[in-house]
Short mmCIF file of C-alpha atoms in Angstrom, two decimals:
data_model
loop_
_atom_site.label_atom_id
_atom_site.label_comp_id
_atom_site.label_asym_id
_atom_site.label_seq_id
_atom_site.Cartn_x
_atom_site.Cartn_y
_atom_site.Cartn_z
CA MET A 87 -0.06 0.50 0.21
CA THR A 88 1.28 3.15 -0.58
CA ARG A 89 1.43 5.57 1.97
CA HIS A 90 0.62 9.36 1.90
CA VAL A 91 1.03 12.65 3.86
CA LEU A 92 -2.40 13.60 4.85
CA THR A 93 -4.16 16.24 5.57
CA GLY A 94 -7.49 17.43 7.07
CA ILE A 95 -9.05 20.88 5.00
CA ASP A 96 -11.88 22.11 6.05
CA GLY A 97 -11.16 25.95 4.63
CA SER A 98 -9.90 27.54 7.65
CA PRO A 99 -6.74 29.88 7.10
CA SER A 100 -4.82 26.72 10.12
CA SER A 101 -5.85 23.98 7.25
CA GLN A 102 -4.18 26.13 4.30
CA SER A 103 -1.13 26.93 6.38
CA ALA A 104 -1.12 23.15 7.08
CA ALA A 105 -1.66 21.60 3.62
CA SER A 106 1.37 23.79 2.24
CA TRP A 107 3.40 22.55 5.06
CA ALA A 108 2.01 18.70 4.52
CA ALA A 109 3.04 19.57 0.56
CA GLY A 110 6.66 19.97 1.57
CA GLU A 111 6.77 17.52 3.33
CA ALA A 112 5.03 14.76 1.11
CA GLN A 113 7.99 16.13 -1.48
CA ARG A 114 10.51 15.92 1.06
CA ARG A 115 9.74 12.36 1.33
CA GLY A 116 8.45 11.33 -2.44
CA ALA A 117 5.18 10.60 -1.10
CA PRO A 118 1.74 11.91 -2.72
CA LEU A 119 0.06 14.06 -0.86
CA ARG A 120 -4.51 13.20 0.05
CA LEU A 121 -5.96 16.11 1.05
CA LEU A 122 -9.04 15.32 2.76
CA HIS A 123 -12.36 17.46 4.07
CA ALA A 124 -14.75 15.18 6.59
CA TRP A 125 -18.30 16.60 7.83
CA PRO A 126 -20.95 14.50 9.34
CA TRP A 127 -24.12 16.15 6.85
CA LEU A 128 -22.18 15.15 3.54
CA SER A 129 -24.19 12.80 2.01
CA PRO A 130 -22.47 9.24 1.91
CA GLN A 131 -23.04 8.42 -2.17
CA ASP A 132 -19.89 8.05 -3.61
CA ALA A 133 -20.43 11.41 -5.63
CA GLU A 134 -17.01 11.53 -6.34
CA ASP A 135 -17.77 8.88 -9.06
CA THR A 136 -21.10 9.57 -9.75
CA GLY A 137 -21.81 12.99 -10.01
CA ASP A 138 -25.24 11.83 -8.81
CA PHE A 139 -25.84 15.19 -5.94
CA ARG A 140 -29.09 15.64 -3.66
CA PRO A 141 -30.41 19.04 -3.52
CA GLY A 142 -28.21 20.60 -0.57
CA ASP A 143 -25.55 18.29 -0.54
CA LEU A 144 -22.80 20.16 1.00
CA ARG A 145 -20.35 17.53 -0.96
CA PRO A 146 -20.14 20.02 -4.04
CA ALA A 147 -18.58 22.85 -2.12
CA ALA A 148 -16.44 20.51 -0.22
CA LEU A 149 -14.99 18.55 -4.11
CA ARG A 150 -14.94 22.22 -5.35
CA ALA A 151 -12.53 24.15 -1.88
CA LEU A 152 -10.78 20.74 -1.89
CA SER A 153 -10.02 21.25 -6.25
CA GLU A 154 -8.52 25.05 -5.45
CA CYS A 155 -6.96 23.62 -2.34
CA ALA A 156 -5.15 21.15 -5.02
CA GLU A 157 -4.57 23.50 -7.52
CA ARG A 158 -2.25 26.38 -5.58
CA ILE A 159 -0.41 23.46 -3.75
CA ARG A 160 0.67 22.03 -7.60
CA LEU A 161 1.65 25.78 -8.47
CA ASP A 162 4.43 25.50 -6.00
CA HIS A 163 5.18 21.88 -5.86
CA PRO A 164 4.71 21.20 -9.42
CA GLY A 165 5.14 17.11 -10.32
CA LEU A 166 4.00 16.62 -6.47
CA VAL A 167 1.18 13.71 -6.47
CA ILE A 168 -1.60 15.04 -5.08
CA GLU A 169 -4.84 12.87 -4.04
CA THR A 170 -8.56 14.52 -2.67
CA ALA A 171 -11.27 12.42 -1.01
CA VAL A 172 -13.97 13.64 1.16
CA ILE A 173 -15.88 11.64 3.78
CA GLY A 174 -19.63 12.22 5.27
CA ASP A 175 -18.19 11.01 8.87
CA ASP A 176 -17.17 13.21 11.72
CA PRO A 177 -13.85 14.30 11.29
CA VAL A 178 -12.34 13.26 14.07
CA ASP A 179 -13.30 9.75 13.49
CA ALA A 180 -12.49 10.39 9.92
CA LEU A 181 -8.92 11.71 9.99
CA VAL A 182 -7.79 9.20 12.49
CA LYS A 183 -9.09 5.97 10.27
CA ALA A 184 -7.87 7.57 7.35
CA ALA A 185 -4.47 8.44 8.92
CA GLU A 186 -4.05 3.85 9.53
CA GLY A 187 -0.85 2.89 7.84
CA GLN A 188 0.20 6.36 6.81
CA GLU A 189 3.27 7.73 6.49
CA LEU A 190 2.73 11.32 8.33
CA LEU A 191 -0.60 13.08 9.57
CA VAL A 192 -0.72 17.01 9.30
CA LEU A 193 -2.87 19.47 10.89
CA GLY A 194 -4.00 22.88 11.36
CA SER A 195 -4.40 25.09 14.45
CA ARG A 196 -4.38 28.28 15.85
CA GLY A 197 -2.29 30.72 18.34
CA LEU A 198 -0.17 33.74 20.10
CA GLY A 199 2.82 30.98 20.89
CA GLY A 200 5.30 31.49 23.78
CA PHE A 201 3.61 30.99 27.78
CA ALA A 202 1.33 34.06 26.64
CA GLY A 203 -0.90 32.23 24.30
CA LEU A 204 -2.53 29.21 23.76
CA LEU A 205 -2.66 26.98 20.25
CA THR A 206 -6.87 25.91 20.00
CA GLY A 207 -8.67 23.53 17.55
CA SER A 208 -10.47 20.69 19.50
CA VAL A 209 -10.71 18.66 16.19
CA ALA A 210 -6.84 18.65 16.24
CA LEU A 211 -5.77 18.32 19.76
CA ALA A 212 -8.16 14.41 20.07
CA VAL A 213 -6.93 13.67 16.62
CA ALA A 214 -3.84 13.60 17.80
CA ALA A 215 -4.74 12.09 21.21
CA ARG A 216 -6.02 8.88 19.28
CA VAL A 217 -3.81 8.72 15.78
CA ASN A 218 -1.88 5.92 15.56
CA ALA A 219 0.70 7.21 12.76
CA PRO A 220 2.84 10.83 13.60
CA ALA A 221 1.01 13.51 13.75
CA VAL A 222 2.22 17.36 12.91
CA LEU A 223 0.23 20.53 14.28
CA VAL A 224 0.73 23.49 12.35
CA ARG A 225 0.81 27.22 12.82
CA ALA A 226 -1.65 29.20 10.51
CA ASP A 227 0.61 32.01 10.93
CA ARG A 228 3.70 30.33 9.82
CA PRO A 229 6.30 32.12 7.13
CA ALA A 230 5.33 30.28 3.58
CA SER A 231 8.69 29.43 2.99
CA ALA A 232 9.15 27.15 6.60
CA HIS A 233 5.67 25.79 5.60
CA ASN A 234 6.86 24.38 2.28
CA GLY A 235 10.71 23.95 3.25
CA ALA A 236 12.10 26.46 0.79
CA VAL A 237 14.17 27.73 4.05
CA SER A 238 15.03 25.85 6.57
CA ARG A 239 15.93 26.78 10.10
CA GLY A 240 18.77 24.06 10.92
CA GLU A 241 17.35 22.72 13.43
CA VAL A 242 15.28 19.51 14.82
CA VAL A 243 14.44 19.85 18.50
CA VAL A 244 13.52 17.08 20.47
CA GLY A 245 11.81 16.42 23.68
CA VAL A 246 12.95 13.19 25.85
CA ASP A 247 11.23 11.95 29.13
CA THR A 248 14.33 9.54 30.61
CA ARG A 249 11.86 7.66 32.56
CA GLN A 250 9.92 6.43 29.69
CA SER A 251 11.12 3.86 26.59
CA ALA A 252 11.95 7.43 24.22
CA GLY A 253 12.56 5.15 20.77
CA ALA A 254 9.78 5.99 18.14
CA VAL A 255 10.33 9.68 19.06
CA VAL A 256 13.44 9.27 19.36
CA ASP A 257 14.21 7.16 15.53
CA PHE A 258 11.59 9.97 14.10
CA ALA A 259 13.85 12.49 15.47
CA PHE A 260 17.00 11.48 13.84
CA ALA A 261 15.22 10.31 10.59
CA GLU A 262 13.66 14.11 10.34
CA ALA A 263 16.81 16.10 11.14
CA ALA A 264 18.29 13.37 8.45
CA ARG A 265 15.72 14.09 5.95
CA ARG A 266 16.26 17.70 6.28
CA GLY A 267 19.86 17.72 6.64
CA VAL A 268 20.19 19.60 9.86
CA ARG A 269 20.88 19.73 13.52
CA LEU A 270 19.06 17.57 16.27
CA ARG A 271 18.73 18.90 19.53
CA ALA A 272 17.51 16.40 22.29
CA VAL A 273 15.88 18.34 24.93
CA HIS A 274 15.16 16.77 29.00
CA GLY A 275 13.63 19.83 31.45
CA TRP A 276 13.98 18.63 34.96
CA ASP A 277 13.47 20.85 38.40
CA PRO A 278 15.85 20.10 41.41
CA VAL A 279 13.63 21.63 43.59
CA PRO A 280 10.91 19.43 44.65
CA LEU A 281 13.79 16.71 45.00
CA TRP A 282 14.54 17.87 48.66
CA ALA A 283 11.66 21.11 48.60
CA ALA A 284 10.07 18.68 51.21
CA THR A 285 12.81 18.71 53.63
CA SER A 286 13.47 22.62 53.65
CA TRP A 287 16.58 21.68 53.18
CA VAL A 288 18.98 23.34 50.57
CA PRO A 289 20.96 21.63 48.26
CA PRO A 290 24.81 22.49 47.86
CA ARG A 291 25.97 23.10 44.56
CA SER A 292 28.16 19.78 44.04
CA GLU A 293 24.88 17.78 44.70
CA ILE A 294 22.88 19.95 42.01
CA ALA A 295 25.58 19.51 39.80
CA ALA A 296 26.16 15.38 40.44
CA ARG A 297 22.26 15.12 39.59
CA GLU A 298 22.03 17.29 36.59
CA ALA A 299 25.13 15.12 35.41
CA ALA A 300 23.36 11.72 35.76
CA VAL A 301 20.05 13.06 33.76
CA LYS A 302 22.51 14.19 30.91
CA ARG A 303 24.01 10.72 31.23
CA LEU A 304 20.31 8.86 31.04
CA LEU A 305 19.89 11.44 28.07
CA THR A 306 22.36 10.48 26.27
CA GLU A 307 21.74 6.77 26.77
CA SER A 308 18.36 7.50 25.76
CA LEU A 309 19.58 8.17 22.74
CA ALA A 310 21.96 5.69 21.68
CA ALA A 311 20.30 4.21 19.23
CA GLY A 312 19.10 6.63 17.15
CA ARG A 313 22.80 8.33 17.21
CA ALA A 314 23.74 4.76 15.79
CA ALA A 315 21.90 5.34 13.06
CA HIS A 316 22.16 8.63 12.33
CA PRO A 317 26.27 8.88 13.37
CA ASP A 318 25.84 12.05 10.21
CA VAL A 319 23.00 13.81 12.05
CA PRO A 320 25.16 16.94 14.59
CA LEU A 321 23.78 16.43 18.03
CA VAL A 322 23.41 18.46 20.55
CA VAL A 323 22.59 16.87 24.31
CA GLU A 324 20.46 19.42 26.25
CA VAL A 325 19.23 19.62 30.28
CA ARG A 326 17.34 22.63 31.07
CA HIS A 327 16.10 23.09 34.80
CA GLY A 328 12.03 23.84 35.02
CA SER A 329 9.68 22.15 33.62
CA ALA A 330 9.47 19.61 31.03
CA ALA A 331 6.97 21.94 28.56
CA ARG A 332 8.87 25.37 29.10
CA ALA A 333 11.95 23.36 27.86
CA VAL A 334 10.58 21.78 25.17
CA VAL A 335 9.26 25.03 24.09
CA THR A 336 12.30 27.43 24.66
CA ALA A 337 14.03 25.43 22.92
CA GLY A 338 12.39 25.09 19.78
CA GLU A 339 11.90 28.92 19.34
CA GLY A 340 13.25 29.22 15.69
CA ALA A 341 13.26 25.40 15.11
CA ASP A 342 11.88 23.61 11.78
CA LEU A 343 10.12 21.32 13.61
CA VAL A 344 9.35 19.92 17.98
CA ILE A 345 8.79 16.50 18.22
CA VAL A 346 7.35 14.86 21.84
CA GLY A 347 6.25 12.01 22.40
CA ARG A 348 2.45 10.22 23.36
CA HIS A 349 1.50 7.98 25.75
CA ASP A 350 -1.84 6.82 25.71
CA ARG A 351 -4.07 8.05 28.67
CA HIS A 352 -7.38 6.69 29.13
CA HIS A 353 -10.58 9.01 30.37
CA PRO A 354 -13.84 8.58 30.61
CA LEU A 355 -14.53 10.74 27.63
CA GLY A 356 -12.19 9.09 25.80
CA MET A 357 -8.37 10.08 24.90
CA ARG A 358 -6.35 12.63 26.35
CA LEU A 359 -2.75 13.45 26.29
CA GLY A 360 -0.19 13.96 29.28
CA PRO A 361 0.32 17.15 30.38
CA VAL A 362 3.63 17.99 29.25
CA THR A 363 2.62 17.26 25.15
CA HIS A 364 -0.46 19.02 25.99
CA ALA A 365 1.12 22.46 26.96
CA VAL A 366 4.12 21.96 24.05
CA LEU A 367 0.90 21.94 21.36
CA HIS A 368 -0.50 24.88 22.71
CA HIS A 369 2.70 27.21 23.43
CA ALA A 370 5.18 25.89 20.54
CA ALA A 371 5.08 28.58 17.54
CA ALA A 372 7.23 25.81 15.63
CA PRO A 373 4.88 22.76 14.21
CA VAL A 374 5.02 20.02 16.56
CA ALA A 375 5.26 16.01 15.62
CA VAL A 376 3.47 13.51 18.17
CA ILE A 377 4.41 10.49 18.04
CA PRO A 378 2.62 7.73 20.06
CA HIS A 379 4.95 5.69 21.79
CA ALA A 380 5.25 1.84 20.98
#
């Protein structure tokens, strides 16, 4: 089966930005691009093949919007294979199903960035919490050159949790840095204060330095397999004081891509993202890739 780069289109500026970024990624990977529009009120008939629309059917308008988006992308990416599809289903369910076994899913989001603003987009967050394929959320206000890959910022940033198996996340991060020909910055955030706060004891600087060195060793060990598979990728290993989310968001300022992992968290209302991944998605300005842990 051909593996696609898939993106959801709903007519919003954020989805258009995501489509532009996805096109550059599809071209970089040598994969076809699939533009998908899903809405539960679309008629269930296969109108793409028959052309037989019912009165009041929303499918023709959806098909026109997809066609216009595809034409815009072809102008910037001549030769890229582009497919379009409309599905009469809940957008979250449709995107999760369509992404099964695909190369990548790219979705749009909106926000101010930094810790003063929030990304929004309930569909994108819900999909990122459930999808089995790597999912990338792209900001609507990213410069066009950053979307299509014409200008490289020179760095991919990955947040690594040394307490969990991070193999899938690390492998994806090294592969993305190699594909772009850029440096990989592996970041782990830790806060030394809670280790001693319960006893109200302030540790000496040497104690903090020793703990930090131990954390950095664990981080380096987590990267070993990916480093061996991609020895030509320049690597920076960085331990930062503070919360894990803040460390990743701060390190990711100006990056081409920020990568975080996702451990499945079950909730009575459905799958939920972990607090660090959720915070990075809300606050990061760069595109954020969410990788399910194996």
